[in-house]
Short mmCIF file of C-alpha atoms and ligand atoms in Angstrom, two decimals:
data_model
loop_
_atom_site.label_atom_id
_atom_site.label_comp_id
_atom_site.label_asym_id
_atom_site.label_seq_id
_atom_site.Cartn_x
_atom_site.Cartn_y
_atom_site.Cartn_z
CA UNK A 190 -77.96 -34.36 0.78
CA UNK A 191 -75.56 -32.87 3.85
CA UNK A 192 -72.52 -31.50 3.40
CA UNK A 193 -70.79 -29.68 6.48
CA UNK A 194 -67.34 -28.12 5.30
CA UNK A 195 -64.76 -26.78 7.76
CA UNK A 196 -67.55 -25.42 10.26
CA UNK A 197 -66.18 -23.58 13.24
CA UNK A 198 -68.81 -22.64 15.71
CA UNK A 199 -68.68 -21.58 19.49
CA UNK A 200 -71.58 -20.67 22.49
CA UNK A 201 -72.90 -17.41 21.74
CA UNK A 202 -71.61 -14.26 23.20
CA UNK A 203 -68.42 -16.18 24.10
CA UNK A 204 -65.01 -17.05 23.22
CA UNK A 205 -65.62 -20.75 23.41
CA UNK A 206 -65.19 -22.65 20.15
CA UNK A 207 -67.21 -26.07 20.26
CA UNK A 208 -67.02 -27.00 16.97
CA UNK A 209 -63.56 -26.61 15.17
CA UNK A 210 -63.06 -27.95 12.13
CA UNK A 211 -66.10 -30.53 11.02
CA UNK A 212 -66.18 -31.99 7.92
CA UNK A 213 -69.01 -34.16 7.23
CA UNK A 214 -71.19 -35.50 4.29
CA UNK A 215 -73.93 -37.59 4.33
CA UNK A 216 -76.25 -38.75 1.08
CA UNK A 217 -79.28 -38.84 -0.15
CA UNK A 218 -80.60 -42.53 1.21
CA UNK A 219 -77.62 -43.13 4.09
CA UNK A 220 -77.68 -43.56 7.45
CA UNK A 221 -74.93 -42.08 9.20
CA UNK A 222 -73.59 -42.78 12.40
CA UNK A 223 -72.10 -40.50 14.75
CA UNK A 224 -70.28 -41.44 17.95
CA UNK A 225 -67.48 -40.41 20.38
CA UNK A 226 -66.72 -39.24 23.57
CA UNK A 227 -69.03 -37.03 26.39
CA UNK A 228 -68.52 -33.77 25.62
CA UNK A 229 -67.17 -34.04 21.89
CA UNK A 230 -69.74 -31.79 20.69
CA UNK A 231 -71.93 -34.04 19.33
CA UNK A 232 -75.49 -32.91 20.80
CA UNK A 233 -74.41 -29.20 19.73
CA UNK A 234 -73.99 -30.30 16.13
CA UNK A 235 -77.34 -31.33 16.38
CA UNK A 236 -78.20 -27.86 17.92
CA UNK A 237 -76.59 -25.83 15.33
CA UNK A 238 -78.42 -27.68 12.53
CA UNK A 239 -81.54 -27.07 14.00
CA UNK A 240 -80.69 -23.64 13.93
CA UNK A 241 -80.40 -22.63 17.66
CA UNK A 242 -79.53 -19.07 18.51
CA UNK A 243 -77.46 -20.28 21.67
CA UNK A 244 -74.66 -21.19 19.30
CA UNK A 245 -72.66 -18.87 16.37
CA UNK A 246 -71.36 -20.35 13.32
CA UNK A 247 -67.84 -18.37 13.10
CA UNK A 248 -66.82 -20.06 9.73
CA UNK A 249 -68.01 -22.97 7.64
CA UNK A 250 -71.19 -23.75 6.04
CA UNK A 251 -73.63 -26.00 6.56
CA UNK A 252 -75.03 -27.08 2.79
CA UNK A 253 -78.42 -28.97 2.84
CA UNK A 254 -80.02 -30.08 -0.46
CA UNK A 255 -77.61 -27.76 -2.53
CA UNK A 256 -78.20 -24.63 -0.48
CA UNK A 257 -76.26 -22.97 2.67
CA UNK A 258 -78.69 -22.97 6.01
CA UNK A 259 -76.81 -20.69 8.20
CA UNK A 260 -79.37 -17.85 7.19
CA UNK A 261 -82.46 -19.97 7.75
CA UNK A 262 -84.08 -19.49 10.97
CA UNK A 263 -85.12 -22.83 12.60
CA UNK A 264 -88.78 -23.20 11.59
CA UNK A 265 -88.14 -22.24 8.00
CA UNK A 266 -84.82 -25.60 8.34
CA UNK A 267 -87.93 -27.54 9.87
CA UNK A 268 -89.98 -26.60 7.02
CA UNK A 269 -87.51 -27.43 4.46
CA UNK A 270 -87.46 -30.95 6.01
CA UNK A 271 -84.93 -31.01 8.92
CA UNK A 272 -85.96 -33.31 11.55
CA UNK A 273 -84.02 -32.92 15.37
CA UNK A 274 -84.71 -35.62 17.58
CA UNK A 275 -82.96 -34.37 20.68
CA UNK A 276 -80.99 -35.55 23.52
CA UNK A 277 -83.22 -34.07 26.06
CA UNK A 278 -86.79 -33.28 24.82
CA UNK A 279 -88.48 -30.39 25.28
CA UNK A 280 -91.68 -30.49 27.74
CA UNK A 281 -94.63 -27.90 26.49
CA UNK A 282 -97.08 -27.77 28.87
CA UNK A 283 -99.95 -26.78 28.00
CA UNK A 284 -100.26 -28.13 24.18
CA UNK A 285 -101.99 -31.73 23.97
CA UNK A 286 -99.69 -34.10 22.26
CA UNK A 287 -102.06 -34.37 19.14
CA UNK A 288 -102.96 -30.73 18.65
CA UNK A 289 -98.85 -30.46 18.66
CA UNK A 290 -98.85 -32.75 16.03
CA UNK A 291 -101.86 -31.65 13.98
CA UNK A 292 -100.35 -27.86 13.84
CA UNK A 293 -96.40 -29.47 12.93
CA UNK A 294 -98.06 -31.61 10.38
CA UNK A 295 -100.27 -28.95 8.69
CA UNK A 296 -97.36 -26.75 8.80
CA UNK A 297 -95.16 -28.79 6.86
CA UNK A 298 -98.08 -29.87 4.41
CA UNK A 299 -98.46 -26.50 3.59
CA UNK A 300 -94.90 -25.78 3.20
CA UNK A 301 -94.84 -28.40 0.83
CA UNK A 302 -98.05 -26.69 -1.18
CA UNK A 303 -100.04 -29.61 0.20
CA UNK A 304 -103.61 -29.25 1.71
CA UNK A 305 -104.60 -29.23 5.12
CA UNK A 306 -105.86 -32.74 6.28
CA UNK A 307 -108.94 -33.80 7.64
CA UNK A 308 -109.62 -34.69 11.00
CA UNK A 309 -110.29 -38.25 10.16
CA UNK A 310 -107.20 -38.31 8.08
CA UNK A 311 -105.10 -36.97 10.79
CA UNK A 312 -106.80 -39.47 13.51
CA UNK A 313 -106.23 -42.19 11.23
CA UNK A 314 -102.39 -41.35 10.53
CA UNK A 315 -101.77 -40.62 13.78
CA UNK A 316 -103.14 -43.92 15.38
CA UNK A 317 -101.51 -46.29 12.64
CA UNK A 318 -98.00 -44.60 13.18
CA UNK A 319 -98.26 -44.79 17.15
CA UNK A 320 -99.94 -48.22 16.87
CA UNK A 321 -96.55 -49.19 15.18
CA UNK A 322 -94.81 -47.50 18.45
CA UNK A 323 -96.90 -49.29 20.68
CA UNK A 324 -97.84 -45.56 21.84
CA UNK A 325 -101.15 -45.24 23.58
CA UNK A 326 -103.26 -42.78 22.63
CA UNK A 327 -104.33 -41.71 26.01
CA UNK A 328 -100.63 -40.56 26.36
CA UNK A 329 -101.20 -38.33 22.97
CA UNK A 330 -103.91 -36.66 24.86
CA UNK A 331 -101.37 -35.14 27.89
CA UNK A 332 -98.84 -32.13 27.27
CA UNK A 333 -96.31 -32.62 25.06
CA UNK A 334 -93.66 -34.56 27.30
CA UNK A 335 -94.94 -33.32 29.99
CA UNK A 336 -94.45 -36.02 32.62
CA UNK A 337 -93.49 -38.52 30.01
CA UNK A 338 -90.91 -41.06 30.85
CA UNK A 339 -87.73 -41.07 29.15
CA UNK A 340 -88.14 -43.68 27.06
CA UNK A 341 -92.23 -42.24 26.30
CA UNK A 342 -90.06 -39.05 25.58
CA UNK A 343 -88.27 -40.80 22.75
CA UNK A 344 -90.89 -42.96 21.45
CA UNK A 345 -93.10 -39.67 21.42
CA UNK A 346 -90.15 -38.28 18.98
CA UNK A 347 -89.97 -41.27 16.70
CA UNK A 348 -93.79 -40.92 16.19
CA UNK A 349 -93.00 -37.54 15.22
CA UNK A 350 -90.73 -38.04 12.47
CA UNK A 351 -92.71 -40.76 11.43
CA UNK A 352 -95.43 -38.29 10.95
CA UNK A 353 -93.67 -35.33 9.51
CA UNK A 354 -92.02 -37.51 7.10
CA UNK A 355 -88.39 -35.18 7.26
CA UNK A 356 -85.60 -35.60 4.09
CA UNK A 357 -82.92 -35.48 7.25
CA UNK A 358 -83.54 -36.51 10.33
CA UNK A 359 -80.90 -36.60 12.97
CA UNK A 360 -81.58 -38.26 16.22
CA UNK A 361 -79.09 -37.25 19.53
CA UNK A 362 -79.22 -40.75 21.68
CA UNK A 363 -82.39 -41.88 20.52
CA UNK A 364 -81.37 -44.99 22.03
CA UNK A 365 -80.76 -43.53 25.62
CA UNK A 366 -83.43 -45.00 28.48
CA UNK A 367 -85.14 -47.66 26.25
CA UNK A 368 -86.02 -50.96 27.71
CA UNK A 369 -84.89 -53.54 25.36
CA UNK A 370 -88.31 -54.05 23.90
CA UNK A 371 -88.64 -49.84 22.70
CA UNK A 372 -84.86 -49.94 21.40
CA UNK A 373 -85.79 -52.62 19.00
CA UNK A 374 -89.74 -50.73 18.52
CA UNK A 375 -87.65 -47.49 17.57
CA UNK A 376 -85.13 -49.19 15.42
CA UNK A 377 -87.78 -50.83 13.47
CA UNK A 378 -89.45 -46.88 13.10
CA UNK A 379 -86.06 -45.52 12.30
CA UNK A 380 -85.47 -48.36 9.72
CA UNK A 381 -88.90 -48.15 7.98
CA UNK A 382 -87.92 -44.23 7.34
CA UNK A 383 -85.04 -45.66 5.37
CA UNK A 384 -85.79 -44.10 2.00
CA UNK A 385 -83.86 -43.11 -1.17
CA UNK A 386 -84.68 -39.70 -0.51
CA UNK A 387 -83.78 -39.37 3.01
CA UNK A 388 -80.76 -39.01 4.66
CA UNK A 389 -80.80 -40.44 8.48
CA UNK A 390 -78.07 -39.05 11.13
CA UNK A 391 -78.15 -40.99 14.58
CA UNK A 392 -75.86 -39.46 17.44
CA UNK A 393 -75.11 -42.86 19.53
CA UNK A 394 -72.93 -44.08 22.01
CA UNK A 395 -73.65 -48.16 21.71
CA UNK A 396 -72.83 -50.39 18.76
CA UNK A 397 -76.10 -52.03 20.32
CA UNK A 398 -78.03 -49.63 18.76
CA UNK A 399 -76.62 -50.23 15.32
CA UNK A 400 -77.38 -53.64 15.36
CA UNK A 401 -80.58 -52.75 14.69
CA UNK A 402 -80.08 -49.77 12.54
CA UNK A 403 -77.23 -50.31 10.43
CA UNK A 404 -75.24 -47.83 9.18
CA UNK A 405 -73.84 -46.50 6.25
CA UNK A 406 -71.46 -45.05 7.43
CA UNK A 407 -70.00 -44.29 11.12
CA UNK A 408 -67.94 -41.22 12.02
CA UNK A 409 -65.72 -40.19 15.20
CA UNK A 410 -66.77 -36.77 16.36
CA UNK A 411 -63.63 -35.33 19.01
CA UNK A 412 -63.29 -32.05 19.92
CA UNK A 413 -65.22 -30.70 17.35
CA UNK A 414 -63.84 -32.86 14.59
CA UNK A 415 -64.67 -35.41 12.49
CA UNK A 416 -61.51 -37.44 13.41
CA UNK A 417 -61.98 -40.83 11.78
CA UNK A 418 -64.93 -42.15 9.46
CA UNK A 419 -65.69 -45.95 7.87
CA UNK A 420 -68.05 -48.28 7.66
CA UNK A 421 -70.00 -49.93 10.52
CA UNK A 422 -67.16 -52.56 11.50
CA UNK A 423 -65.70 -49.12 12.64
CA UNK A 424 -68.49 -48.83 15.43
CA UNK A 425 -67.39 -52.84 16.72
CA UNK A 426 -63.96 -51.29 16.78
CA UNK A 427 -64.72 -48.81 18.72
CA UNK A 428 -66.92 -51.09 20.76
CA UNK A 429 -63.81 -53.43 21.67
CA UNK A 430 -61.05 -50.59 21.83
CA UNK A 431 -62.67 -47.85 23.26
CA UNK A 432 -61.45 -44.39 21.77
CA UNK A 433 -57.77 -44.25 22.48
CA UNK A 434 -56.10 -45.70 19.45
CA UNK A 435 -58.52 -43.87 17.27
CA UNK A 436 -57.67 -40.52 18.99
CA UNK A 437 -53.89 -41.22 19.07
CA UNK A 438 -53.98 -41.92 15.37
CA UNK A 439 -55.38 -38.44 14.60
CA UNK A 440 -53.26 -36.68 17.03
N1 LIG B 555 -74.30 -23.64 26.55
C1 LIG B 555 -72.99 -23.99 26.89
N2 LIG B 555 -72.18 -23.54 28.26
C2 LIG B 555 -71.19 -24.06 28.09
N3 LIG B 555 -70.42 -25.01 27.66
C3 LIG B 555 -70.87 -25.78 26.66
C4 LIG B 555 -72.30 -25.44 26.61
N4 LIG B 555 -72.62 -26.05 25.28
C5 LIG B 555 -71.86 -26.84 24.82
N5 LIG B 555 -70.76 -26.79 25.94
C6 LIG B 555 -70.07 -27.44 26.12
O1 LIG B 555 -69.68 -28.08 24.93
C7 LIG B 555 -69.11 -29.30 25.04
C8 LIG B 555 -69.76 -30.50 23.49
O2 LIG B 555 -71.16 -30.46 24.53
P1 LIG B 555 -72.30 -31.63 23.89
O3 LIG B 555 -73.01 -31.79 24.73
O4 LIG B 555 -72.03 -31.00 22.47
O5 LIG B 555 -70.99 -32.95 23.82
P2 LIG B 555 -71.79 -34.21 23.47
O6 LIG B 555 -71.20 -34.94 22.07
O7 LIG B 555 -73.20 -34.67 23.26
O8 LIG B 555 -71.66 -35.29 25.14
P3 LIG B 555 -72.66 -36.44 25.68
O9 LIG B 555 -71.80 -37.67 24.61
O10 LIG B 555 -72.15 -36.71 26.63
O11 LIG B 555 -73.89 -36.11 24.75
C9 LIG B 555 -68.90 -29.91 26.50
O12 LIG B 555 -67.86 -30.36 26.96
C10 LIG B 555 -70.09 -28.67 26.90
O13 LIG B 555 -69.47 -28.67 28.16
MG1 LIG B 556 -74.83 -35.01 23.21
#
């Protein structure tokens, strides 16, 4: 489903390379975890997958469903089923969350050649998904993310993901700032998205999240490269010993 081949990327208009020969393969049905020290390039990778213009791919390729996405703009990537939940969700003043969801869902449906949702159908779907995530409908009348607490923003991201039914989901530190109950709710939300036709990439610092969302593969990112891959036991090993051993072994 997703194959990143020897990717090199720098900050646009500078010579600062952040991603330095990154290889990663994630199959449909797979849940992959990306871990790695602060500043190793995890969020940058998610921005590059989303197609942000602040970064420039200098070589290598990102293949999604057999095709390179490098020439696709962010909206085309979203329409093709790529969903990114960022570490710092953006606030959208002036757009009620409900309105945002309706537009996003209908755009997605249009891209799949489906009809627009009727208002009652839309409201039913949102109520159901919000209920699962313990999100108060009153919150959804407010502008998206504006004044939402850290944990509320993360829940709102998962709500969008549930409703948009993407094929490739990338979650950047969706666990940070969540209280214990919310962590469980959000993890259940992610687990409910597990599907043979969908791939999920979770970026996290903590083994704790991976107890709830048990990953099929774990990859360690360091200085813009995947320096080690393994199964869920790798996350346990990192939790116990930190990154030093893995970094040393890769050097
Ligand atoms: N626009 C930018 N200008 C300058 N430096 C940048 C820019 N974007 C990213 N970087 C640098 O690139 C490196 C990777 O950043 P990134 O946010 O991808 O790390 P991360 O792995 O997500 O870290 P964390 O675990 O702290 O979230 C950092 O050293 C960061 O300072
Ligand atoms: Mg980050």
